[in-house]
């Protein structure tokens, strides 16, 4: 997702559930993978089918309907994810030079959000404006920090000045691949996100291009996929293997 802090994270979640074309694709993919794994706990679900089932539940609106039922049962409060009630004090951290976002220090970013008041202070947190691999220009905002109290605002700003959590450099400094298991193809994370973006909305800014394993043959975006290339055996599939069933 793009947000760190309760309000900003809730906005990201609702964007995914609403199937908003601007929803963070990494959050969507992670949610579908985890939901797919849980669905495959059912011994009647064939191994590898969980992702597609989860995606159908999300795309059809059933996931959103269930979330609304949960919210109503717990006591709905007014919340407009299109205009989230963020804390009033804010500042932005800008890129020091032209280049690409070559690295993001999650621990440093989380610490800045915490100093700003997240997760205890309503509306406080941090909003990522640029992601790993994005091309940026000097002075372009990398992220925005929201705080409610002056002291939190100053603490977060000093921390961001000393340790911004972003490294901007040449494209050659980008990590070439995401995680991989022995014997499996390696896919660039940007390819995975672009694939999902093109599936949800062909006009999405991330959509387009070809998708293929690093060092391998590319494949077009219209071929079916199980989502993220790392695929571990689900418990139900492992149980079937032990019993000799397919």
Short mmCIF file of C-alpha atoms in Angstrom, two decimals, residues 8-195:
data_model
loop_
_atom_site.label_atom_id
_atom_site.label_comp_id
_atom_site.label_asym_id
_atom_site.label_seq_id
_atom_site.Cartn_x
_atom_site.Cartn_y
_atom_site.Cartn_z
CA UNK A 8 -4.17 6.07 5.27
CA UNK A 9 -4.09 2.28 5.50
CA UNK A 10 -7.89 2.17 5.67
CA UNK A 11 -7.99 4.27 2.49
CA UNK A 12 -5.69 1.78 0.72
CA UNK A 13 -7.83 -1.16 1.81
CA UNK A 14 -11.05 0.44 0.66
CA UNK A 15 -9.50 1.31 -2.70
CA UNK A 16 -8.65 -2.36 -3.22
CA UNK A 17 -12.09 -3.55 -2.09
CA UNK A 18 -13.81 -0.99 -4.32
CA UNK A 19 -11.69 -2.19 -7.29
CA UNK A 20 -10.56 1.37 -7.80
CA UNK A 21 -8.13 1.53 -10.77
CA UNK A 22 -5.82 3.72 -8.68
CA UNK A 23 -5.66 1.17 -5.83
CA UNK A 24 -2.16 0.10 -4.79
CA UNK A 25 -1.42 -2.99 -6.86
CA UNK A 26 1.11 -4.45 -4.43
CA UNK A 27 -1.51 -4.50 -1.66
CA UNK A 28 -4.06 -6.08 -4.01
CA UNK A 29 -1.59 -8.79 -5.05
CA UNK A 30 -0.54 -9.57 -1.49
CA UNK A 31 -4.17 -9.77 -0.33
CA UNK A 32 -5.06 -12.13 -3.19
CA UNK A 33 -2.08 -14.37 -2.53
CA UNK A 34 -2.84 -14.67 1.18
CA UNK A 35 -6.57 -15.18 0.58
CA UNK A 36 -5.75 -17.78 -2.07
CA UNK A 37 -3.58 -19.70 0.36
CA UNK A 38 -6.36 -19.70 2.98
CA UNK A 39 -8.91 -20.87 0.40
CA UNK A 40 -6.62 -23.75 -0.49
CA UNK A 41 -6.87 -24.99 3.10
CA UNK A 42 -10.13 -26.53 1.87
CA UNK A 43 -9.25 -30.06 0.67
CA UNK A 44 -11.89 -29.75 -2.04
CA UNK A 45 -9.98 -26.86 -3.66
CA UNK A 46 -7.35 -27.95 -6.13
CA UNK A 47 -3.87 -26.69 -5.38
CA UNK A 48 -3.13 -23.50 -7.29
CA UNK A 49 -6.79 -22.51 -7.75
CA UNK A 50 -7.00 -20.35 -4.64
CA UNK A 51 -5.66 -17.18 -6.24
CA UNK A 52 -8.21 -17.25 -9.08
CA UNK A 53 -11.07 -17.90 -6.63
CA UNK A 54 -9.94 -15.03 -4.40
CA UNK A 55 -9.66 -12.72 -7.40
CA UNK A 56 -13.20 -13.59 -8.50
CA UNK A 57 -14.51 -12.82 -5.00
CA UNK A 58 -12.78 -9.45 -5.04
CA UNK A 59 -13.67 -8.48 -8.61
CA UNK A 60 -17.33 -9.45 -8.18
CA UNK A 61 -17.79 -7.14 -5.20
CA UNK A 62 -18.46 -9.94 -2.73
CA UNK A 63 -15.40 -9.01 -0.68
CA UNK A 64 -16.60 -5.42 -0.37
CA UNK A 65 -20.10 -6.56 0.61
CA UNK A 66 -18.67 -8.77 3.36
CA UNK A 67 -16.46 -5.93 4.63
CA UNK A 68 -19.51 -3.66 4.82
CA UNK A 69 -21.34 -6.33 6.82
CA UNK A 70 -18.42 -6.50 9.26
CA UNK A 71 -18.29 -2.69 9.58
CA UNK A 72 -22.05 -2.50 10.22
CA UNK A 73 -21.84 -5.25 12.85
CA UNK A 74 -19.05 -3.43 14.69
CA UNK A 75 -20.67 0.01 14.43
CA UNK A 76 -20.16 2.05 11.30
CA UNK A 77 -18.56 5.47 11.57
CA UNK A 78 -18.49 8.07 8.77
CA UNK A 79 -15.41 7.58 6.61
CA UNK A 80 -14.77 8.85 3.09
CA UNK A 81 -11.75 7.02 1.72
CA UNK A 82 -11.64 9.44 -1.22
CA UNK A 83 -10.96 12.27 1.23
CA UNK A 84 -9.50 10.65 4.35
CA UNK A 85 -9.40 12.75 7.55
CA UNK A 86 -5.63 13.07 7.86
CA UNK A 87 -3.93 15.10 10.59
CA UNK A 88 -3.64 18.84 9.79
CA UNK A 89 0.15 19.31 10.01
CA UNK A 90 2.17 17.95 7.11
CA UNK A 91 5.49 18.19 5.32
CA UNK A 92 7.02 16.51 2.29
CA UNK A 93 10.45 14.97 1.76
CA UNK A 94 11.85 15.71 -1.69
CA UNK A 95 14.30 13.89 -3.95
CA UNK A 96 17.80 15.37 -3.63
CA UNK A 97 18.65 14.79 -7.32
CA UNK A 98 17.37 13.35 -10.59
CA UNK A 99 17.36 9.55 -10.82
CA UNK A 100 15.26 6.60 -9.74
CA UNK A 101 14.18 5.43 -6.30
CA UNK A 102 16.89 2.80 -5.85
CA UNK A 103 16.09 1.76 -2.28
CA UNK A 104 13.58 2.35 0.51
CA UNK A 105 14.45 1.69 4.16
CA UNK A 106 11.23 0.32 5.63
CA UNK A 107 12.48 0.63 9.20
CA UNK A 108 13.39 4.31 8.78
CA UNK A 109 10.06 5.09 7.09
CA UNK A 110 8.13 3.28 9.83
CA UNK A 111 10.06 5.19 12.49
CA UNK A 112 9.20 8.55 10.89
CA UNK A 113 5.52 7.58 10.80
CA UNK A 114 5.70 6.52 14.44
CA UNK A 115 7.30 9.80 15.49
CA UNK A 116 4.51 11.62 13.63
CA UNK A 117 2.00 9.86 15.90
CA UNK A 118 0.98 6.69 14.06
CA UNK A 119 -0.76 4.48 14.95
CA UNK A 120 -2.10 6.03 18.17
CA UNK A 121 -2.96 9.51 16.89
CA UNK A 122 -5.93 9.58 14.48
CA UNK A 123 -4.96 10.77 11.03
CA UNK A 124 -1.21 10.73 11.68
CA UNK A 125 1.12 8.77 9.45
CA UNK A 126 3.04 8.78 6.21
CA UNK A 127 1.93 8.64 2.59
CA UNK A 128 4.29 7.20 -0.02
CA UNK A 129 4.22 9.25 -3.21
CA UNK A 130 6.99 7.38 -5.07
CA UNK A 131 7.71 3.67 -5.16
CA UNK A 132 10.83 1.60 -5.71
CA UNK A 133 11.97 2.01 -9.32
CA UNK A 134 10.06 5.25 -9.96
CA UNK A 135 11.91 7.91 -11.94
CA UNK A 136 12.10 11.19 -10.01
CA UNK A 137 13.40 14.70 -10.52
CA UNK A 138 15.28 16.84 -8.03
CA UNK A 139 12.78 18.47 -5.69
CA UNK A 140 9.99 16.01 -6.44
CA UNK A 141 8.10 14.86 -3.33
CA UNK A 142 8.95 11.29 -2.29
CA UNK A 143 6.52 11.04 0.62
CA UNK A 144 4.29 13.18 2.80
CA UNK A 145 4.12 13.04 6.59
CA UNK A 146 0.98 13.95 8.58
CA UNK A 147 0.97 14.87 12.27
CA UNK A 148 -1.59 16.32 14.67
CA UNK A 149 0.66 17.85 17.31
CA UNK A 150 3.54 20.30 16.90
CA UNK A 151 5.95 18.16 18.92
CA UNK A 152 5.25 15.07 16.82
CA UNK A 153 5.61 17.16 13.67
CA UNK A 154 9.05 18.42 14.75
CA UNK A 155 10.26 14.98 15.84
CA UNK A 156 9.25 13.42 12.52
CA UNK A 157 10.72 16.26 10.46
CA UNK A 158 14.08 16.07 12.25
CA UNK A 159 14.19 12.31 11.79
CA UNK A 160 13.34 12.61 8.09
CA UNK A 161 16.07 15.22 7.61
CA UNK A 162 18.67 12.99 9.28
CA UNK A 163 17.54 9.68 7.80
CA UNK A 164 14.99 10.12 4.99
CA UNK A 165 14.64 6.41 4.26
CA UNK A 166 14.85 6.83 0.47
CA UNK A 167 17.92 6.48 -1.74
CA UNK A 168 17.80 8.10 -5.17
CA UNK A 169 20.40 6.99 -7.69
CA UNK A 170 20.95 5.57 -11.18
CA UNK A 171 18.78 2.73 -12.46
CA UNK A 172 21.78 0.39 -12.19
CA UNK A 173 21.40 0.47 -8.39
CA UNK A 174 17.93 -1.08 -8.51
CA UNK A 175 17.61 -4.63 -7.16
CA UNK A 176 17.28 -6.73 -10.35
CA UNK A 177 14.69 -9.25 -9.11
CA UNK A 178 12.26 -10.08 -6.40
CA UNK A 179 12.60 -13.21 -4.25
CA UNK A 180 12.94 -16.57 -5.94
CA UNK A 181 13.00 -20.22 -5.04
CA UNK A 182 15.62 -22.57 -6.49
CA UNK A 183 14.68 -23.83 -9.93
CA UNK A 184 11.97 -21.22 -10.51
CA UNK A 185 11.93 -18.24 -12.86
CA UNK A 186 12.66 -14.83 -11.39
CA UNK A 187 10.32 -11.97 -12.23
CA UNK A 188 10.90 -8.29 -11.70
CA UNK A 189 8.47 -6.83 -9.20
CA UNK A 190 7.67 -4.01 -11.62
CA UNK A 191 6.59 -6.62 -14.20
CA UNK A 192 4.24 -8.27 -11.72
CA UNK A 193 2.61 -4.98 -10.75
CA UNK A 194 2.34 -3.90 -14.39
CA UNK A 195 0.66 -7.20 -15.27
#
